[in-house]
Amino acid sequence: MRTEQRAGSAPTGIIRRYFDHLPVSDETPIVTLHEGGTPLLHSERLSEEMNAEVWLKYEGLNPTGSFKDRGMTLAISKAVEEGSEAVVCASTGNTSASAAAYAGRAGLTCAVLIPKGNVALGKLAQALVHGARVLEIDGNFDLALNLTKEMAQAYPITLVNSVNPFRIEGQKTAAFEIVESLGRSPDLHVMPVGNAGNITAYWRGYREAKRAGWSQTLPKMFGFQAEGAAPIVRGEPVADPKTVATAIRIGNPASWIGATEASASSGGGIYSVRDKEIVESYRNLAEEGLFVELASAAGVAGLRQLKQRDLVPPGCVVTCVLTGHGLKDPDWAIAGAARPKLVPAELGPILQELDLG
Ligand code: AN7
């Protein structure tokens, strides 16, 4: 098999990089877009505000712009290995973008069910451009997921939502990378929660990193749902979840148990943040040069809440996951910003407009 490698660096893509820690063999055809290896950026502003050492795992820099690619490379590779010819997923947007891209690369048919009117434009564009069969349903994500589960049971089509165990396996590699970058585990790990697959994956990753001797400790795991879509916090499914952060507009998370296990056994917690707080953190991150989508800002908003609750010990090491890229949702980005002003194509008026004249 041809192996793709970047000159002078470790093997590319999470499967080659963590081959011995994933359920793969030499027979597994590796379908990759060189996902993973995303930056862990130190945030000076947040570190100062939190009186802690705050690191941001910028997952928006994966090939399709979200963390989903880590799980999708493995889910699609295993689907090909098992002889599948078609995959299906329900999605609030990012899963479908990723599934469409990786299915396209593997030559598989990809079907996608999305909740009507609640998928950001960039994500929809991705699924369409990669040739997925995209169907909008008159219902929310939870209903879409139930329908795809039924489809996968009745027909020879592989479900690639995070109920597919290979998704979680792939996504755990982000925790490996954090431990590798820091040379240790963080003290606190903070992230948004929707369907709860990712927090389940990180917790598994941190535990495996410790077992492998890469770290001596485990972080406290904190997950944040949007207030209007916070079933785990409320302790019961939410029939009609509502939030501006459409990626996490989920009322009955598939990995509910994984999330509560991660928070409870690590001494962390699952809490909620208001839409207003999500938007504020979204803007703050953008000011710091980090364009993320709204759902991604829920983790940072959550970190601020932890600080208010006195749950951020001075000087501790914190990692916060920025799950998706801001370009996914251009409508939202533009809605809150001033429109460019039209000026004559002459230096004078331009300088005047910029208060330089
Ligand atoms: C940017 O794409 O559920 O708790 O269908 O897109 O693992 O679900 C997306 C979820 C956070 C929540 N941030 O992660 C989908 C989907 C972003 C996301 C989450 C999602 P999980």
Tab-separated table of C-alpha atoms and ligand atoms in Angstrom:
chain	number	residue	atom	x	y	z
A	1	MET	CA	0.000	0.000	0.000
A	2	ARG	CA	1.174	3.504	-0.759
A	3	THR	CA	1.669	5.484	2.414
A	4	GLU	CA	1.278	9.205	2.397
A	5	GLN	CA	3.599	11.073	4.633
A	6	ARG	CA	4.533	14.671	5.100
A	7	ALA	CA	8.264	15.237	4.576
A	8	GLY	CA	10.204	15.019	7.814
A	9	SER	CA	7.258	14.409	10.088
A	10	ALA	CA	5.236	11.696	11.747
A	11	PRO	CA	2.750	9.726	9.638
A	12	THR	CA	-0.276	11.780	8.721
A	13	GLY	CA	-3.868	11.129	9.721
A	14	ILE	CA	-4.906	9.761	13.080
A	15	ILE	CA	-5.066	6.104	11.982
A	16	ARG	CA	-1.426	5.897	10.891
A	17	ARG	CA	-0.308	8.047	13.763
A	18	TYR	CA	-2.040	6.010	16.475
A	19	PHE	CA	-2.257	2.696	14.629
A	20	ASP	CA	-1.409	0.558	17.680
A	21	HIS	CA	-4.090	2.246	19.786
A	22	LEU	CA	-6.995	1.882	17.349
A	23	PRO	CA	-9.070	-1.138	16.236
A	24	VAL	CA	-7.282	-1.488	12.878
A	25	SER	CA	-5.023	-4.033	11.199
A	26	ASP	CA	-2.845	-4.147	8.090
A	27	GLU	CA	-5.993	-5.244	6.240
A	28	THR	CA	-7.809	-1.997	7.055
A	29	PRO	CA	-7.921	0.309	4.026
A	30	ILE	CA	-7.072	3.741	5.400
A	31	VAL	CA	-9.416	6.444	4.160
A	32	THR	CA	-7.891	9.720	5.286
A	33	LEU	CA	-7.795	13.438	4.560
A	34	HIS	CA	-4.909	13.866	7.024
A	35	GLU	CA	-7.118	14.775	9.950
A	36	GLY	CA	-5.766	15.440	13.433
A	37	GLY	CA	-2.523	17.133	14.412
A	38	THR	CA	-4.487	20.293	15.182
A	39	PRO	CA	-2.862	23.169	17.088
A	40	LEU	CA	-3.014	23.461	20.862
A	41	LEU	CA	-2.881	27.223	21.280
A	42	HIS	CA	-2.077	29.061	24.476
A	43	SER	CA	-4.637	31.790	25.191
A	44	GLU	CA	-3.040	34.735	26.950
A	45	ARG	CA	-6.339	36.519	27.452
A	46	LEU	CA	-8.149	33.568	28.949
A	47	SER	CA	-5.130	32.564	31.033
A	48	GLU	CA	-5.048	36.019	32.569
A	49	GLU	CA	-8.811	36.102	33.085
A	50	MET	CA	-8.837	32.643	34.679
A	51	ASN	CA	-5.568	33.049	36.580
A	52	ALA	CA	-4.680	29.687	35.068
A	53	GLU	CA	-2.837	28.217	32.093
A	54	VAL	CA	-5.481	27.956	29.363
A	55	TRP	CA	-4.902	25.998	26.151
A	56	LEU	CA	-7.284	25.847	23.196
A	57	LYS	CA	-7.457	22.720	21.016
A	58	TYR	CA	-8.424	24.207	17.662
A	59	GLU	CA	-10.354	21.371	16.036
A	60	GLY	CA	-11.781	23.697	13.411
A	61	LEU	CA	-8.517	23.130	11.528
A	62	ASN	CA	-9.395	19.543	10.632
A	63	PRO	CA	-9.935	18.848	6.893
A	64	THR	CA	-13.692	19.489	6.903
A	65	GLY	CA	-13.506	22.068	9.675
A	66	SER	CA	-14.546	20.081	12.731
A	67	PHE	CA	-13.472	17.340	15.165
A	68	LYS	CA	-15.827	14.915	13.433
A	69	ASP	CA	-13.071	14.013	10.946
A	70	ARG	CA	-11.146	12.083	13.621
A	71	GLY	CA	-14.026	9.689	14.061
A	72	MET	CA	-15.077	9.676	10.433
A	73	THR	CA	-11.693	8.523	9.060
A	74	LEU	CA	-12.026	5.398	11.206
A	75	ALA	CA	-15.774	4.846	10.708
A	76	ILE	CA	-15.432	5.081	6.913
A	77	SER	CA	-12.243	3.003	6.794
A	78	LYS	CA	-13.946	0.235	8.792
A	79	ALA	CA	-17.081	0.489	6.646
A	80	VAL	CA	-14.928	-0.129	3.555
A	81	GLU	CA	-13.085	-2.958	5.315
A	82	GLU	CA	-16.418	-4.586	6.148
A	83	GLY	CA	-17.562	-4.339	2.536
A	84	SER	CA	-20.184	-1.649	3.027
A	85	GLU	CA	-21.171	0.386	-0.023
A	86	ALA	CA	-23.289	3.044	1.614
A	87	VAL	CA	-23.337	5.076	4.816
A	88	VAL	CA	-26.012	7.150	6.501
A	89	CYS	CA	-26.066	9.717	9.287
A	90	ALA	CA	-28.334	12.179	11.019
A	91	SER	CA	-26.677	15.482	11.666
A	92	THR	CA	-26.866	18.999	12.988
A	93	GLY	CA	-24.355	19.685	10.194
A	94	ASN	CA	-20.770	18.770	10.965
A	95	THR	CA	-21.204	15.003	10.974
A	96	SER	CA	-22.843	15.196	7.558
A	97	ALA	CA	-20.077	17.437	6.170
A	98	SER	CA	-17.449	14.999	7.376
A	99	ALA	CA	-19.334	11.851	6.342
A	100	ALA	CA	-19.925	13.268	2.852
A	101	ALA	CA	-16.237	14.099	2.377
A	102	TYR	CA	-14.831	10.776	3.643
A	103	ALA	CA	-17.509	8.728	1.856
A	104	GLY	CA	-16.648	10.593	-1.330
A	105	ARG	CA	-12.970	9.799	-0.873
A	106	ALA	CA	-13.806	6.115	-0.377
A	107	GLY	CA	-16.299	5.996	-3.237
A	108	LEU	CA	-19.228	5.167	-0.951
A	109	THR	CA	-22.764	6.463	-1.285
A	110	CYS	CA	-23.648	8.816	1.569
A	111	ALA	CA	-27.160	9.638	2.746
A	112	VAL	CA	-27.797	12.402	5.235
A	113	LEU	CA	-30.846	13.367	7.292
A	114	ILE	CA	-30.820	16.898	8.661
A	115	PRO	CA	-33.338	18.841	10.763
A	116	LYS	CA	-35.169	21.327	8.596
A	117	GLY	CA	-33.945	24.905	8.804
A	118	ASN	CA	-31.392	24.312	11.527
A	119	VAL	CA	-28.156	23.485	9.743
A	120	ALA	CA	-25.589	26.238	9.184
A	121	LEU	CA	-25.070	27.182	5.535
A	122	GLY	CA	-21.413	26.158	5.284
A	123	LYS	CA	-22.120	22.654	6.588
A	124	LEU	CA	-24.984	22.176	4.167
A	125	ALA	CA	-22.734	23.385	1.336
A	126	GLN	CA	-20.126	20.786	2.295
A	127	ALA	CA	-22.560	17.862	2.294
A	128	LEU	CA	-23.949	18.967	-1.065
A	129	VAL	CA	-20.635	19.661	-2.768
A	130	HIS	CA	-19.257	16.245	-1.776
A	131	GLY	CA	-22.267	14.617	-3.415
A	132	ALA	CA	-24.200	13.299	-0.425
A	133	ARG	CA	-27.926	12.567	-0.797
A	134	VAL	CA	-29.172	15.218	1.610
A	135	LEU	CA	-32.724	15.016	2.943
A	136	GLU	CA	-34.237	17.619	5.262
A	137	ILE	CA	-36.803	16.192	7.639
A	138	ASP	CA	-39.643	18.039	9.251
A	139	GLY	CA	-38.320	17.354	12.732
A	140	ASN	CA	-35.273	17.791	14.945
A	141	PHE	CA	-31.946	15.959	15.183
A	142	ASP	CA	-33.205	13.402	17.693
A	143	LEU	CA	-35.968	12.282	15.349
A	144	ALA	CA	-33.512	12.169	12.436
A	145	LEU	CA	-31.157	9.956	14.448
A	146	ASN	CA	-33.944	7.517	15.291
A	147	LEU	CA	-34.853	7.270	11.614
A	148	THR	CA	-31.251	6.591	10.541
A	149	LYS	CA	-30.952	3.884	13.215
A	150	GLU	CA	-34.028	2.201	11.763
A	151	MET	CA	-32.603	2.489	8.241
A	152	ALA	CA	-29.295	0.905	9.280
A	153	GLN	CA	-31.126	-1.963	10.978
A	154	ALA	CA	-33.336	-2.751	8.016
A	155	TYR	CA	-30.949	-2.152	5.106
A	156	PRO	CA	-27.269	-2.886	4.305
A	157	ILE	CA	-26.143	0.638	5.093
A	158	THR	CA	-23.624	1.626	7.761
A	159	LEU	CA	-24.629	4.177	10.380
A	160	VAL	CA	-21.783	6.663	10.954
A	161	ASN	CA	-23.216	8.680	13.820
A	162	SER	CA	-21.291	8.372	17.075
A	163	VAL	CA	-23.406	5.348	18.062
A	164	ASN	CA	-20.951	3.691	15.652
A	165	PRO	CA	-18.175	2.705	18.108
A	166	PHE	CA	-15.400	3.523	15.622
A	167	ARG	CA	-16.367	7.199	15.750
A	168	ILE	CA	-15.590	7.420	19.474
A	169	GLU	CA	-12.384	5.426	18.989
A	170	GLY	CA	-11.131	7.876	16.376
A	171	GLN	CA	-12.127	10.929	18.356
A	172	LYS	CA	-10.211	9.821	21.466
A	173	THR	CA	-6.981	10.668	19.599
A	174	ALA	CA	-7.515	14.366	20.327
A	175	ALA	CA	-6.826	13.607	24.007
A	176	PHE	CA	-3.656	11.730	22.982
A	177	GLU	CA	-2.473	14.823	21.095
A	178	ILE	CA	-3.171	17.112	24.052
A	179	VAL	CA	-1.175	14.872	26.398
A	180	GLU	CA	1.628	14.719	23.840
A	181	SER	CA	1.704	18.522	23.440
A	182	LEU	CA	1.573	19.319	27.154
A	183	GLY	CA	3.708	16.377	28.237
A	184	ARG	CA	0.984	15.657	30.783
A	185	SER	CA	-2.797	15.684	31.185
A	186	PRO	CA	-4.504	18.993	31.925
A	187	ASP	CA	-6.050	19.531	35.359
A	188	LEU	CA	-9.365	20.596	33.866
A	189	HIS	CA	-10.767	19.708	30.459
A	190	VAL	CA	-13.703	21.791	29.226
A	191	MET	CA	-15.844	21.282	26.115
A	192	PRO	CA	-19.295	21.656	24.546
A	193	VAL	CA	-21.736	18.727	24.701
A	194	GLY	CA	-24.422	17.875	22.147
A	195	ASN	CA	-24.893	14.213	21.355
A	196	ALA	CA	-22.156	13.608	23.972
A	197	GLY	CA	-19.930	11.389	21.817
A	198	ASN	CA	-16.952	13.709	21.995
A	199	ILE	CA	-16.761	14.016	25.785
A	200	THR	CA	-17.055	10.221	25.941
A	201	ALA	CA	-14.162	9.986	23.472
A	202	TYR	CA	-11.887	12.449	25.299
A	203	TRP	CA	-12.411	10.678	28.603
A	204	ARG	CA	-11.480	7.369	26.994
A	205	GLY	CA	-8.446	9.017	25.404
A	206	TYR	CA	-7.183	10.476	28.685
A	207	ARG	CA	-7.641	7.157	30.481
A	208	GLU	CA	-5.794	5.268	27.765
A	209	ALA	CA	-3.015	7.863	27.746
A	210	LYS	CA	-2.564	7.288	31.470
A	211	ARG	CA	-2.597	3.520	31.043
A	212	ALA	CA	0.064	3.856	28.327
A	213	GLY	CA	2.229	5.825	30.748
A	214	TRP	CA	2.059	9.059	28.725
A	215	SER	CA	0.532	10.880	31.688
A	216	GLN	CA	0.351	10.299	35.431
A	217	THR	CA	-2.974	12.000	36.109
A	218	LEU	CA	-6.482	12.430	34.727
A	219	PRO	CA	-8.295	15.739	34.166
A	220	LYS	CA	-11.604	16.721	35.667
A	221	MET	CA	-14.025	16.609	32.727
A	222	PHE	CA	-16.509	19.463	32.336
A	223	GLY	CA	-19.120	19.475	29.570
A	224	PHE	CA	-21.445	22.334	28.674
A	225	GLN	CA	-24.834	22.158	27.012
A	226	ALA	CA	-26.840	25.142	25.809
A	227	GLU	CA	-29.485	26.112	28.367
A	228	GLY	CA	-32.380	25.467	25.965
A	229	ALA	CA	-30.944	22.099	24.964
A	230	ALA	CA	-29.656	20.728	28.245
A	231	PRO	CA	-31.201	17.275	28.784
A	232	ILE	CA	-28.293	15.909	30.827
A	233	VAL	CA	-28.378	18.882	33.195
A	234	ARG	CA	-32.154	18.579	33.598
A	235	GLY	CA	-32.030	14.823	33.927
A	236	GLU	CA	-34.587	14.156	31.197
A	237	PRO	CA	-34.824	14.442	27.399
A	238	VAL	CA	-35.846	17.826	26.000
A	239	ALA	CA	-38.603	17.393	23.410
A	240	ASP	CA	-38.067	20.692	21.644
A	241	PRO	CA	-34.450	21.799	22.148
A	242	LYS	CA	-33.667	25.404	21.319
A	243	THR	CA	-30.375	27.305	21.021
A	244	VAL	CA	-28.585	29.612	18.597
A	245	ALA	CA	-25.756	27.051	18.657
A	246	THR	CA	-27.473	24.723	16.165
A	247	ALA	CA	-24.648	22.164	16.284
A	248	ILE	CA	-25.628	21.250	19.855
A	249	ARG	CA	-29.394	21.598	19.452
A	250	ILE	CA	-29.936	18.056	20.695
A	251	GLY	CA	-32.574	16.908	23.177
A	252	ASN	CA	-31.736	13.256	23.771
A	253	PRO	CA	-27.986	12.575	23.475
A	254	ALA	CA	-26.977	9.118	22.242
A	255	SER	CA	-23.922	9.019	24.543
A	256	TRP	CA	-25.741	10.341	27.616
A	257	ILE	CA	-24.245	7.623	29.823
A	258	GLY	CA	-20.735	8.214	28.484
A	259	ALA	CA	-20.990	11.896	29.358
A	260	THR	CA	-22.246	11.371	32.908
A	261	GLU	CA	-19.633	8.692	33.472
A	262	ALA	CA	-16.856	11.015	32.296
A	263	SER	CA	-17.987	13.873	34.505
A	264	ALA	CA	-18.846	11.779	37.565
A	265	SER	CA	-15.783	9.540	37.632
A	266	SER	CA	-13.386	12.426	36.953
A	267	GLY	CA	-14.890	14.743	39.570
A	268	GLY	CA	-16.089	17.196	36.902
A	269	GLY	CA	-19.624	18.009	35.815
A	270	ILE	CA	-22.130	18.668	33.039
A	271	TYR	CA	-23.639	22.141	33.194
A	272	SER	CA	-25.381	24.582	30.905
A	273	VAL	CA	-24.602	28.041	29.530
A	274	ARG	CA	-26.983	30.671	28.167
A	275	ASP	CA	-27.054	31.568	24.483
A	276	LYS	CA	-26.012	35.101	25.443
A	277	GLU	CA	-22.876	33.750	27.122
A	278	ILE	CA	-22.102	31.560	24.112
A	279	VAL	CA	-22.326	34.561	21.778
A	280	GLU	CA	-20.131	36.668	24.047
A	281	SER	CA	-17.400	34.016	24.144
A	282	TYR	CA	-17.745	33.566	20.362
A	283	ARG	CA	-16.964	37.259	19.902
A	284	ASN	CA	-14.102	37.224	22.416
A	285	LEU	CA	-12.475	34.280	20.664
A	286	ALA	CA	-12.818	36.013	17.295
A	287	GLU	CA	-11.122	39.111	18.739
A	288	GLU	CA	-8.257	36.853	19.746
A	289	GLY	CA	-7.925	35.594	16.137
A	290	LEU	CA	-9.891	32.397	16.631
A	291	PHE	CA	-12.897	32.034	14.356
A	292	VAL	CA	-15.022	29.228	15.763
A	293	GLU	CA	-18.653	28.312	15.437
A	294	LEU	CA	-21.158	29.171	18.151
A	295	ALA	CA	-21.291	25.667	19.643
A	296	SER	CA	-17.515	25.721	20.030
A	297	ALA	CA	-17.737	28.845	22.146
A	298	ALA	CA	-19.951	27.009	24.657
A	299	GLY	CA	-16.848	25.431	26.190
A	300	VAL	CA	-15.170	28.775	26.761
A	301	ALA	CA	-18.413	30.241	28.133
A	302	GLY	CA	-18.480	27.227	30.426
A	303	LEU	CA	-14.930	27.824	31.607
A	304	ARG	CA	-15.961	31.345	32.647
A	305	GLN	CA	-18.851	29.872	34.615
A	306	LEU	CA	-16.464	27.467	36.371
A	307	LYS	CA	-14.318	30.441	37.364
A	308	GLN	CA	-17.356	32.174	38.834
A	309	ARG	CA	-18.158	29.043	40.791
A	310	ASP	CA	-14.596	28.991	42.111
A	311	LEU	CA	-13.865	25.706	40.358
A	312	VAL	CA	-10.694	26.880	38.596
A	313	PRO	CA	-7.776	26.540	41.039
A	314	PRO	CA	-5.118	29.263	40.567
A	315	GLY	CA	-2.339	28.231	38.183
A	316	CYS	CA	-4.013	25.027	37.025
A	317	VAL	CA	-3.664	23.722	33.471
A	318	VAL	CA	-6.901	23.923	31.485
A	319	THR	CA	-7.710	22.640	28.004
A	320	CYS	CA	-10.730	23.870	26.147
A	321	VAL	CA	-11.874	22.294	22.871
A	322	LEU	CA	-12.857	24.571	19.985
A	323	THR	CA	-14.836	21.977	18.077
A	324	GLY	CA	-15.626	23.643	14.737
A	325	HIS	CA	-14.588	26.462	12.398
A	326	GLY	CA	-16.450	29.782	12.287
A	327	LEU	CA	-16.699	29.717	8.486
A	328	LYS	CA	-19.265	26.960	8.898
A	329	ASP	CA	-21.851	29.558	9.804
A	330	PRO	CA	-21.269	32.708	7.728
A	331	ASP	CA	-24.847	33.942	8.209
A	332	TRP	CA	-24.361	34.180	11.930
A	333	ALA	CA	-20.908	35.757	11.633
A	334	ILE	CA	-22.182	38.514	9.363
A	335	ALA	CA	-25.445	39.082	11.227
A	336	GLY	CA	-23.632	40.426	14.251
A	337	ALA	CA	-21.059	42.526	12.393
A	338	ALA	CA	-21.151	45.968	10.798
A	339	ARG	CA	-21.454	45.827	7.001
A	340	PRO	CA	-18.500	47.159	4.979
A	341	LYS	CA	-19.070	50.768	3.999
A	342	LEU	CA	-18.989	51.620	0.303
A	343	VAL	CA	-16.430	54.334	-0.480
A	344	PRO	CA	-15.103	55.779	-3.755
A	345	ALA	CA	-12.009	54.019	-5.141
A	346	GLU	CA	-9.778	56.934	-4.159
A	347	LEU	CA	-7.200	57.226	-1.416
A	348	GLY	CA	-8.601	60.476	0.033
A	349	PRO	CA	-12.041	59.185	1.086
A	350	ILE	CA	-10.540	55.861	2.196
A	351	LEU	CA	-8.075	57.570	4.542
A	352	GLN	CA	-10.804	59.873	5.784
A	353	GLU	CA	-13.101	56.951	6.524
A	354	LEU	CA	-10.300	55.261	8.489
A	355	ASP	CA	-9.640	58.474	10.437
A	356	LEU	CA	-6.205	58.701	8.853
A	357	GLY	CA	-6.924	61.699	6.630
B	1	AN7	C1	-19.099	22.188	16.396
B	1	AN7	O1	-22.838	17.145	13.448
B	1	AN7	O2	-24.028	16.301	16.551
B	1	AN7	O3	-21.346	16.096	22.043
B	1	AN7	O4	-24.591	15.975	13.965
B	1	AN7	O5	-20.794	20.118	15.515
B	1	AN7	O6	-19.979	14.812	20.393
B	1	AN7	O7	-22.260	15.614	19.803
B	1	AN7	C2	-22.389	17.917	16.083
B	1	AN7	C3	-21.975	18.165	17.351
B	1	AN7	C4	-19.856	20.333	19.462
B	1	AN7	C5	-21.153	18.367	20.089
B	1	AN7	N1	-19.360	21.225	18.598
B	1	AN7	O8	-20.388	17.190	20.076
B	1	AN7	C6	-23.616	16.660	14.277
B	1	AN7	C7	-23.387	16.913	15.722
B	1	AN7	C8	-19.677	21.162	17.290
B	1	AN7	C9	-20.516	20.149	16.813
B	1	AN7	C10	-20.683	19.314	19.055
B	1	AN7	C11	-21.049	19.210	17.735
B	1	AN7	P1	-21.018	15.841	20.601
